PDB file of N, CA, C and O in Angstrom:
ATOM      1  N   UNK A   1       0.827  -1.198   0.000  1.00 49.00           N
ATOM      2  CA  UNK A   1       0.000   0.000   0.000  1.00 49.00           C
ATOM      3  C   UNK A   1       0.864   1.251   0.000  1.00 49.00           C
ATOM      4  O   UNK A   1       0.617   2.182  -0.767  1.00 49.00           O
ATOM      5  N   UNK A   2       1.816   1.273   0.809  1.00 60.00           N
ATOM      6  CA  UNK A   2       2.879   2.334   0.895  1.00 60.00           C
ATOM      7  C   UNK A   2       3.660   2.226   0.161  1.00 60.00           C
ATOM      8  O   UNK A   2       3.978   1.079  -0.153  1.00 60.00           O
ATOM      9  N   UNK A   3       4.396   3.454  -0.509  1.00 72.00           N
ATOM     10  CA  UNK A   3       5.238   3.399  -1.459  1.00 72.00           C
ATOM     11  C   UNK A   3       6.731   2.635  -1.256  1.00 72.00           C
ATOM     12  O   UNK A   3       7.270   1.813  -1.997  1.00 72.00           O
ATOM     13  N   UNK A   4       7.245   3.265   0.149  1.00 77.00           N
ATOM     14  CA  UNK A   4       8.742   3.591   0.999  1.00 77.00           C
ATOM     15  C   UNK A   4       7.963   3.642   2.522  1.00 77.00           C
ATOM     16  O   UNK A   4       6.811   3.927   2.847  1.00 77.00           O
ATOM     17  N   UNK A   5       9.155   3.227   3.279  1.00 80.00           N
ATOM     18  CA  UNK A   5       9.103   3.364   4.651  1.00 80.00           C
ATOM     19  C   UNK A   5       9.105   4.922   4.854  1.00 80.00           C
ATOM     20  O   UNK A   5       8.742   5.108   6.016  1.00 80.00           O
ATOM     21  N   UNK A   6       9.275   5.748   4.429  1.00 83.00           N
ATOM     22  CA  UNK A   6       9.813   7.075   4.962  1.00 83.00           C
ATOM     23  C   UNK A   6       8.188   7.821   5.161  1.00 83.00           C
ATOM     24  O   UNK A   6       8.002   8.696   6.006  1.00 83.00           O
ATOM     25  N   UNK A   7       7.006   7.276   4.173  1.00 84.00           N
ATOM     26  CA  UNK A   7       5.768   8.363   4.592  1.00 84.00           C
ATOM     27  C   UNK A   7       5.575   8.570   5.856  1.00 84.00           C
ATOM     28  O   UNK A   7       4.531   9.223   5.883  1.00 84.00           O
ATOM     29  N   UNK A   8       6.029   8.379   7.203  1.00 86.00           N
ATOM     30  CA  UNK A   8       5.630   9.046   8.716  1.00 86.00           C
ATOM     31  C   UNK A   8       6.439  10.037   8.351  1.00 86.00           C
ATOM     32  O   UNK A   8       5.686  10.973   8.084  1.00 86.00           O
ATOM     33  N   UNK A   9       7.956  10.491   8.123  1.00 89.00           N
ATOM     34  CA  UNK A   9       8.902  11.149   7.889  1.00 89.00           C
ATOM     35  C   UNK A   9       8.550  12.057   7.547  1.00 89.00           C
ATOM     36  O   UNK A   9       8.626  13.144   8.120  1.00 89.00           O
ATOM     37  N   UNK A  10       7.870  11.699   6.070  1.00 89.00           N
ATOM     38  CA  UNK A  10       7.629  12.741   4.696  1.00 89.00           C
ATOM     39  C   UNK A  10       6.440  13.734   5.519  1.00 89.00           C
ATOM     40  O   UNK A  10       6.598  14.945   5.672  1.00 89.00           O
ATOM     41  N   UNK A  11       5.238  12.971   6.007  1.00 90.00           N
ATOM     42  CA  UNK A  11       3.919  13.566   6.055  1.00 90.00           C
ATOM     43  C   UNK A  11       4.296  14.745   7.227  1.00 90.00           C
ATOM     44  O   UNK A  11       3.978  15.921   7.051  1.00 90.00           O
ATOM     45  N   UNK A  12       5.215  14.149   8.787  1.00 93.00           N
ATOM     46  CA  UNK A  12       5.378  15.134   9.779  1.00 93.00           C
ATOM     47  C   UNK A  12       6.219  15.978   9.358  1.00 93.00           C
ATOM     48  O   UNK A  12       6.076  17.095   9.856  1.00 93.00           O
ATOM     49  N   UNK A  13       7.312  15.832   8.392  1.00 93.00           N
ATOM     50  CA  UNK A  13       8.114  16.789   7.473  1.00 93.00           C
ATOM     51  C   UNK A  13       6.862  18.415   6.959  1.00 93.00           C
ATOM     52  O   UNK A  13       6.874  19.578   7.363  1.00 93.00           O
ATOM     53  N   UNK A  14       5.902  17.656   5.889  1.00 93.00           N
ATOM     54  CA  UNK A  14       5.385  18.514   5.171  1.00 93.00           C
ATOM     55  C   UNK A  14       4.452  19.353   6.664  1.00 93.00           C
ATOM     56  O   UNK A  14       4.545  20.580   6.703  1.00 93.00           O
ATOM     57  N   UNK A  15       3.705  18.726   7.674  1.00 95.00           N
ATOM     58  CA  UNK A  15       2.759  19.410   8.616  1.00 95.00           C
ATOM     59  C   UNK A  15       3.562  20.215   9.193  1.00 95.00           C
ATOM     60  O   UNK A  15       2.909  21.243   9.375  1.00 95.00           O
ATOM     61  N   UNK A  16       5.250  20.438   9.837  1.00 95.00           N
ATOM     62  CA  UNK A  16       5.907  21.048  10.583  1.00 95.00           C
ATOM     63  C   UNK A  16       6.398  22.329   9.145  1.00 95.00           C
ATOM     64  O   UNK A  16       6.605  23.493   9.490  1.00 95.00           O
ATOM     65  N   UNK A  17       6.500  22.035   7.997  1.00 91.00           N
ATOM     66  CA  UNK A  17       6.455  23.191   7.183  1.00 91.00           C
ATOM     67  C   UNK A  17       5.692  23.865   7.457  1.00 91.00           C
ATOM     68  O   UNK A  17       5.848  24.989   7.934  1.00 91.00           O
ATOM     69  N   UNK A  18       4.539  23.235   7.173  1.00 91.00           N
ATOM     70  CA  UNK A  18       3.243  24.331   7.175  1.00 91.00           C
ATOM     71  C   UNK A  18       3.185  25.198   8.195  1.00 91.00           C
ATOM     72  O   UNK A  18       3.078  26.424   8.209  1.00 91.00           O
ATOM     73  N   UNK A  19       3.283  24.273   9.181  1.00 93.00           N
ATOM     74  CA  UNK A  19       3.024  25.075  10.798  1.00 93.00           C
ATOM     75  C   UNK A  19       4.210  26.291  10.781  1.00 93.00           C
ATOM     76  O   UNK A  19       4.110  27.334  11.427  1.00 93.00           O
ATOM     77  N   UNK A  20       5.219  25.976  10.009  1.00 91.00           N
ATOM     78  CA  UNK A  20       6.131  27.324  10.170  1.00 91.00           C
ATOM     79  C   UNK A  20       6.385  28.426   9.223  1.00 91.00           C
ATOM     80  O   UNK A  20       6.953  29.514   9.322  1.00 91.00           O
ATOM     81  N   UNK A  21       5.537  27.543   7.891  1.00 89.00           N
ATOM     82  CA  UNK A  21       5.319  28.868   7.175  1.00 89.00           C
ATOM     83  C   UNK A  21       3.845  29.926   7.641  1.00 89.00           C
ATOM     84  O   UNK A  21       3.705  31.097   7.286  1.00 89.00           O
ATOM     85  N   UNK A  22       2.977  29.219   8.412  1.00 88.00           N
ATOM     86  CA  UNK A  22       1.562  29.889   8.934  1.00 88.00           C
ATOM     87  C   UNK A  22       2.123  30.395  10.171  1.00 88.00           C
ATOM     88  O   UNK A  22       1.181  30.962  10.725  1.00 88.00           O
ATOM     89  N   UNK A  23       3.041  30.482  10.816  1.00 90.00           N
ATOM     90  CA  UNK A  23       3.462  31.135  12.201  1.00 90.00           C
ATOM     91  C   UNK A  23       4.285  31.929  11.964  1.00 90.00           C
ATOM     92  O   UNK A  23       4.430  32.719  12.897  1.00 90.00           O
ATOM     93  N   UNK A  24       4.976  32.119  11.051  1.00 87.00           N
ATOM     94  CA  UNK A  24       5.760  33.059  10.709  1.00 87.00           C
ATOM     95  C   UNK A  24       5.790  34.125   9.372  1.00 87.00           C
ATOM     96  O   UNK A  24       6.793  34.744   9.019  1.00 87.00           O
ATOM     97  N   UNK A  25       3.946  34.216   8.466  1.00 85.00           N
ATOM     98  CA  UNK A  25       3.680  34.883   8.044  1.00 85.00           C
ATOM     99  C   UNK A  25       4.334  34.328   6.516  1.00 85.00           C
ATOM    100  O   UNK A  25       4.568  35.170   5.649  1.00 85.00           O
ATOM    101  N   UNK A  26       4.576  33.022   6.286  1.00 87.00           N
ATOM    102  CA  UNK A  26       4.913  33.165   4.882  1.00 87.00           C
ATOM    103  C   UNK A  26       3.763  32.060   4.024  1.00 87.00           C
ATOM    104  O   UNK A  26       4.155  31.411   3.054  1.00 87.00           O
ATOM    105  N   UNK A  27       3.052  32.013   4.276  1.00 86.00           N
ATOM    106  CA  UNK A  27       1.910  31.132   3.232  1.00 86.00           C
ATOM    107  C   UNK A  27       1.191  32.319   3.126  1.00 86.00           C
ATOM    108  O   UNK A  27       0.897  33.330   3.764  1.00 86.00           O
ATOM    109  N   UNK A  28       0.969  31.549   1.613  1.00 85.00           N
ATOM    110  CA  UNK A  28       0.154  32.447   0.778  1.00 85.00           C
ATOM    111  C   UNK A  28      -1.726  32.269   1.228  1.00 85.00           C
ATOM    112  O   UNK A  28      -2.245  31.262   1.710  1.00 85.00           O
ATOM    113  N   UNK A  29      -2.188  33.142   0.996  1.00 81.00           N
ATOM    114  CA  UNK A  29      -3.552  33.464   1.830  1.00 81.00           C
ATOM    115  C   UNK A  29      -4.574  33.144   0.245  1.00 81.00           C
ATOM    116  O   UNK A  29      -4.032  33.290  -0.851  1.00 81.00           O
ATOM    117  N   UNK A  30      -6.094  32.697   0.361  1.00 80.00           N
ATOM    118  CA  UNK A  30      -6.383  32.229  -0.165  1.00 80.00           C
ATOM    119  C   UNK A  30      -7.602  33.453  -1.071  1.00 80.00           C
ATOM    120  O   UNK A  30      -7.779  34.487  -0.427  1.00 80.00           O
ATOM    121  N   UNK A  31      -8.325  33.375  -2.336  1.00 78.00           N
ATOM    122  CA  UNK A  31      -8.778  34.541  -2.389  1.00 78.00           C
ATOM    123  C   UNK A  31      -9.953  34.484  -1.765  1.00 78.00           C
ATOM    124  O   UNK A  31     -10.473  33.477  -1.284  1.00 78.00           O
ATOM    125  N   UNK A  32     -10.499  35.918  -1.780  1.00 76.00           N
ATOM    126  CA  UNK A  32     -11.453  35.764  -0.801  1.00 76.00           C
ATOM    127  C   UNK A  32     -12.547  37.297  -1.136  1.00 76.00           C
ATOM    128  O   UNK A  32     -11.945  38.128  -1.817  1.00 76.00           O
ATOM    129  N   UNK A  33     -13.635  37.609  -0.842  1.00 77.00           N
ATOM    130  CA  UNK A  33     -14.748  38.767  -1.747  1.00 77.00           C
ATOM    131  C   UNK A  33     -13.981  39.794  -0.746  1.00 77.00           C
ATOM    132  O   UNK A  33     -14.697  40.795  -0.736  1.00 77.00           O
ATOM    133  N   UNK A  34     -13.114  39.966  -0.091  1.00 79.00           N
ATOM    134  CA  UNK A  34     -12.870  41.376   0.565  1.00 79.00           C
ATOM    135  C   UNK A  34     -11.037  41.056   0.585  1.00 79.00           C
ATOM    136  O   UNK A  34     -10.450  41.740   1.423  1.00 79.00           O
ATOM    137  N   UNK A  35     -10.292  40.261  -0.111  1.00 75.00           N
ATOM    138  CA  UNK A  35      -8.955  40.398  -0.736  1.00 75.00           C
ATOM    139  C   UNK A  35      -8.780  39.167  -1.879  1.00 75.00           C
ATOM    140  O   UNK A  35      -9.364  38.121  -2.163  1.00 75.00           O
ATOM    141  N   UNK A  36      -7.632  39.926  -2.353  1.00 80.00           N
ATOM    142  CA  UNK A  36      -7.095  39.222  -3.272  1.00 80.00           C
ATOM    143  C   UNK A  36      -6.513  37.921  -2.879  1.00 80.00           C
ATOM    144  O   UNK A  36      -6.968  36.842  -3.260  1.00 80.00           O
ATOM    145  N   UNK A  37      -5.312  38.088  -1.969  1.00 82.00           N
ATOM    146  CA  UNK A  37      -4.799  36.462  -1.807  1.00 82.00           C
ATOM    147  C   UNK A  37      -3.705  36.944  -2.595  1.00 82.00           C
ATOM    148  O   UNK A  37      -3.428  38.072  -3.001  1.00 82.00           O
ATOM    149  N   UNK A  38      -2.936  35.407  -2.765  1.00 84.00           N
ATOM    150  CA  UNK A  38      -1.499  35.066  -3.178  1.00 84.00           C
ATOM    151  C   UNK A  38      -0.456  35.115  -1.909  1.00 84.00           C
ATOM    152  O   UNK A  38      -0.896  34.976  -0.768  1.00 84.00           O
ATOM    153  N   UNK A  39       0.678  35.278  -2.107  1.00 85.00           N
ATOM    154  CA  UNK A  39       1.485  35.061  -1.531  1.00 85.00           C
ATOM    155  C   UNK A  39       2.150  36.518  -0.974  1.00 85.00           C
ATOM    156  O   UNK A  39       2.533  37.416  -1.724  1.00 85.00           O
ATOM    157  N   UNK A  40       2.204  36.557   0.509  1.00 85.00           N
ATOM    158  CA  UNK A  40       2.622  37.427   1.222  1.00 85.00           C
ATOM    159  C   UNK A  40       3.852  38.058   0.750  1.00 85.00           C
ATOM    160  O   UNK A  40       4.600  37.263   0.181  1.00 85.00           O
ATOM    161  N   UNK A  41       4.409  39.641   0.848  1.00 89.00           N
ATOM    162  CA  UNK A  41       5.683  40.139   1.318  1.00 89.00           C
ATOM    163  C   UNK A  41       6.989  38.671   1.440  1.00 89.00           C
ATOM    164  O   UNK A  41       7.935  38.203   0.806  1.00 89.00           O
ATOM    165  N   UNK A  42       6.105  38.415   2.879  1.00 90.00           N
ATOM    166  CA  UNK A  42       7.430  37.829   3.358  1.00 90.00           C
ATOM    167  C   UNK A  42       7.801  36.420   2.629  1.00 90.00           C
ATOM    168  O   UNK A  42       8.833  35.872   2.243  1.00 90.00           O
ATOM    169  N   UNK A  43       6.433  36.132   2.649  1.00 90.00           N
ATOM    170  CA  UNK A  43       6.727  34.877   1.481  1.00 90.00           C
ATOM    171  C   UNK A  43       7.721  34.855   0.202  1.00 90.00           C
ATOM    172  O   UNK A  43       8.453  33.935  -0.161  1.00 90.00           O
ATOM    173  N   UNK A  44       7.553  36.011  -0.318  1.00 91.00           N
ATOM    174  CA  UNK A  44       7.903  36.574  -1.691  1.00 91.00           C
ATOM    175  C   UNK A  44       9.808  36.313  -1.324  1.00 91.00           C
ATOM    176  O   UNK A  44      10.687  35.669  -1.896  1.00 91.00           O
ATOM    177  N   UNK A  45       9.773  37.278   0.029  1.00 94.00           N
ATOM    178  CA  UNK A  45      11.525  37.786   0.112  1.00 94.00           C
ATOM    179  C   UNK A  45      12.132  35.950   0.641  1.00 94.00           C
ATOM    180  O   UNK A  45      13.307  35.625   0.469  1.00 94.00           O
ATOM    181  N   UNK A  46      11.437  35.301   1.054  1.00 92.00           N
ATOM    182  CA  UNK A  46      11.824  34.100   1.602  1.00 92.00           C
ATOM    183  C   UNK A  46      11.992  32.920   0.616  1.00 92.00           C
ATOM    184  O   UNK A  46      12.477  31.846   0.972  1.00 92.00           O
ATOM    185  N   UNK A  47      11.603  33.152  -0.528  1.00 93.00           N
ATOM    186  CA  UNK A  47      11.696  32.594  -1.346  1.00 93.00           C
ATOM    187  C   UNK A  47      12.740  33.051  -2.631  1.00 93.00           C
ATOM    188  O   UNK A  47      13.305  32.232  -3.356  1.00 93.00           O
ATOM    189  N   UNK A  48      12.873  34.565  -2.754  1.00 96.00           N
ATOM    190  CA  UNK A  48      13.871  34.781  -3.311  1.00 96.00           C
ATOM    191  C   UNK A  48      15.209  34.621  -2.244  1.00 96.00           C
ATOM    192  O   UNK A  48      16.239  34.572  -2.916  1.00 96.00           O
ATOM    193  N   UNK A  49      15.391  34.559  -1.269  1.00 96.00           N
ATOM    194  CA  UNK A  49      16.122  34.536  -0.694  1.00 96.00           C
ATOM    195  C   UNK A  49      16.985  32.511  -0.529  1.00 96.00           C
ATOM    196  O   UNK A  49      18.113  32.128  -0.218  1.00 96.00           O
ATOM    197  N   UNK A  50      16.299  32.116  -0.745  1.00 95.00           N
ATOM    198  CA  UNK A  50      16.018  30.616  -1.100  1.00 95.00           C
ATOM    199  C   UNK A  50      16.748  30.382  -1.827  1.00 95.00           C
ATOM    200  O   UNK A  50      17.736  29.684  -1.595  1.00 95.00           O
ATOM    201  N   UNK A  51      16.404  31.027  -3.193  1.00 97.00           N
ATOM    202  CA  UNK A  51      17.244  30.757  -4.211  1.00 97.00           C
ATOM    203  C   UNK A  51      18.300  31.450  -4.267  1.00 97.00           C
ATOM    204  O   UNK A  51      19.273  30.843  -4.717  1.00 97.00           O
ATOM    205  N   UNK A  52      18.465  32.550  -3.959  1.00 98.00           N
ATOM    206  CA  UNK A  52      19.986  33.256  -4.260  1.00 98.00           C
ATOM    207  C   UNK A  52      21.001  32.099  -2.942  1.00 98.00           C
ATOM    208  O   UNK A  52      22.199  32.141  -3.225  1.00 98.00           O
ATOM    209  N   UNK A  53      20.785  31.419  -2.012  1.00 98.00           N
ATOM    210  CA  UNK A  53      21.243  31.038  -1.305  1.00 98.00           C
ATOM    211  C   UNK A  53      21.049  29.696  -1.567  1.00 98.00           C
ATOM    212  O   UNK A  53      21.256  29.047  -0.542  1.00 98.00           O
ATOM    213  N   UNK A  54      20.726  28.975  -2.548  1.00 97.00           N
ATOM    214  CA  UNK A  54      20.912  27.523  -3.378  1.00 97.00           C
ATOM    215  C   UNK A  54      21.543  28.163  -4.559  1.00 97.00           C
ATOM    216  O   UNK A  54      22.642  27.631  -4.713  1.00 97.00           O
ATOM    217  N   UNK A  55      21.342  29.018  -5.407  1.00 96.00           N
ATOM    218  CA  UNK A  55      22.510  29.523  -6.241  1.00 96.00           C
ATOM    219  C   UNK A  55      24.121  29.664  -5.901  1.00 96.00           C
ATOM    220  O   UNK A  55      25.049  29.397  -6.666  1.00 96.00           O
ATOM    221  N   UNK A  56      24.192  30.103  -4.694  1.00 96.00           N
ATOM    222  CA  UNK A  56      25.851  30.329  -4.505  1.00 96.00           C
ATOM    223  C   UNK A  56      25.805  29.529  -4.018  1.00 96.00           C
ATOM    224  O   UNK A  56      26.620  28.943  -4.731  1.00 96.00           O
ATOM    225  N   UNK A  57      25.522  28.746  -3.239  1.00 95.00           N
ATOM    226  CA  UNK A  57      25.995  27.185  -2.938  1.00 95.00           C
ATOM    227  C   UNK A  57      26.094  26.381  -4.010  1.00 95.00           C
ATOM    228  O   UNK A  57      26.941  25.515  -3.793  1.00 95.00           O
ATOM    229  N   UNK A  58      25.536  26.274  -5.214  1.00 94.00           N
ATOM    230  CA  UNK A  58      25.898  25.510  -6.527  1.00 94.00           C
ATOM    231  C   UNK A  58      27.104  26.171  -7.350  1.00 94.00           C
ATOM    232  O   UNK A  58      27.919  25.502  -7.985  1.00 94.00           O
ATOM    233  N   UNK A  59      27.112  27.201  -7.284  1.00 92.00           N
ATOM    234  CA  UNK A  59      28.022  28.192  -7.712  1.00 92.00           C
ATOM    235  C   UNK A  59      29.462  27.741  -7.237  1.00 92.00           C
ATOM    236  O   UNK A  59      30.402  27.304  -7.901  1.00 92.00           O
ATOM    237  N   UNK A  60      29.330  28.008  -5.743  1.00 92.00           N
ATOM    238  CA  UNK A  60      30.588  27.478  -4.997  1.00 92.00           C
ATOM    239  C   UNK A  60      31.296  25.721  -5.371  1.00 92.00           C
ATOM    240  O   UNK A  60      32.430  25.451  -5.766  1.00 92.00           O
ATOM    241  N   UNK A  61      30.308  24.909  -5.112  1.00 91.00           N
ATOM    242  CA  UNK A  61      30.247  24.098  -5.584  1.00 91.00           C
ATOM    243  C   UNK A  61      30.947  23.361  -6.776  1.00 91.00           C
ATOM    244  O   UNK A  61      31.652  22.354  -6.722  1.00 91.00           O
ATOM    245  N   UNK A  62      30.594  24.084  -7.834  1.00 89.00           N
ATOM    246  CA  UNK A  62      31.165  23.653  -8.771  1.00 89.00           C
ATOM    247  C   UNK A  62      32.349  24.339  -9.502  1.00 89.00           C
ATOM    248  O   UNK A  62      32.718  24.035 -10.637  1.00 89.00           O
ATOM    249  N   UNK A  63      32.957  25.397  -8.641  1.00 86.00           N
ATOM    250  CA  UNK A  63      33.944  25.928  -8.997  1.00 86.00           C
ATOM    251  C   UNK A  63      35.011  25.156  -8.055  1.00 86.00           C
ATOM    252  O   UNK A  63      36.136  24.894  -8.479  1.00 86.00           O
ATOM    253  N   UNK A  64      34.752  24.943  -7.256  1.00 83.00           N
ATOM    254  CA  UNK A  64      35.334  23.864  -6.225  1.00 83.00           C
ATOM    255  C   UNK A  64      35.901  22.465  -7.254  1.00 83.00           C
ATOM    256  O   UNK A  64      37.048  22.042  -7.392  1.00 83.00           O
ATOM    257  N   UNK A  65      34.879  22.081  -7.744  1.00 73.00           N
ATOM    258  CA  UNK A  65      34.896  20.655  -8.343  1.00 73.00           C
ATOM    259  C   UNK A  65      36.116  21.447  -9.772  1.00 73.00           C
ATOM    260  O   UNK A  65      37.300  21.109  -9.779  1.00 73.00           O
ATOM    261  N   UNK A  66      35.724  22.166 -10.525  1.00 71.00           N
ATOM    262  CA  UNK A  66      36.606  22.455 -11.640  1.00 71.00           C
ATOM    263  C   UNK A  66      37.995  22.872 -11.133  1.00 71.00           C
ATOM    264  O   UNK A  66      38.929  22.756 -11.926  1.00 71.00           O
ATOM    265  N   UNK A  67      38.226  23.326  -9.942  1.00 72.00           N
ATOM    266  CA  UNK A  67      39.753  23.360  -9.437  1.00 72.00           C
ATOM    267  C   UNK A  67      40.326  22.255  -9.142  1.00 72.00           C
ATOM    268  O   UNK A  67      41.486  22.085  -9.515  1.00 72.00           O
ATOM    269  N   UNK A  68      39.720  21.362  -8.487  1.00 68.00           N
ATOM    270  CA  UNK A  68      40.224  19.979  -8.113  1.00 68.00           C
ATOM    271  C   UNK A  68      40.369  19.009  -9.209  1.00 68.00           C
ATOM    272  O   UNK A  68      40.726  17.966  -8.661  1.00 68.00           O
ATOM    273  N   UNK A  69      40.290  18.849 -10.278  1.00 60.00           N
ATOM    274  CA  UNK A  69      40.032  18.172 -11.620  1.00 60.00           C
ATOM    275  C   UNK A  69      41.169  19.066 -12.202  1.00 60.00           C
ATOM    276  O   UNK A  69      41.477  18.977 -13.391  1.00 60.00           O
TER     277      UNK A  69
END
């Protein structure tokens, strides 16, 4: 029935996201007849921030690997 042993892992993984993107203002809000919705400010900067900070870690990364070679 289960795919992998890991779904307890995966599922309390994804609920402790949630709980910390809804406590700390970064999930996106849903629409609604008195707002729009989408995704918060902070959501926005937390997510660009995400990537510029998986960018230079790949960056680093593989300039690392082309010196050692």
């Amino acid at each position: 029935f289960w795919q992998n042993e890991y779904w307890g892992k995966n599922t309390l993984g994804l609920i402790a996201g949630a709980a910390f993107a809804h406590n700390f203002s970064l999930a996106s809000s849903a629409y609604s007849a008195t707002s729009v919705g989408g995704p918060s400010i902070y959501g926005k900067v937390a997510v660009i921030g995400s990537i510029a900070i998986l960018l230079a870690i790949a960056s680093i990364n593989t300039f690392i690997k082309k010196r050692e070679a």
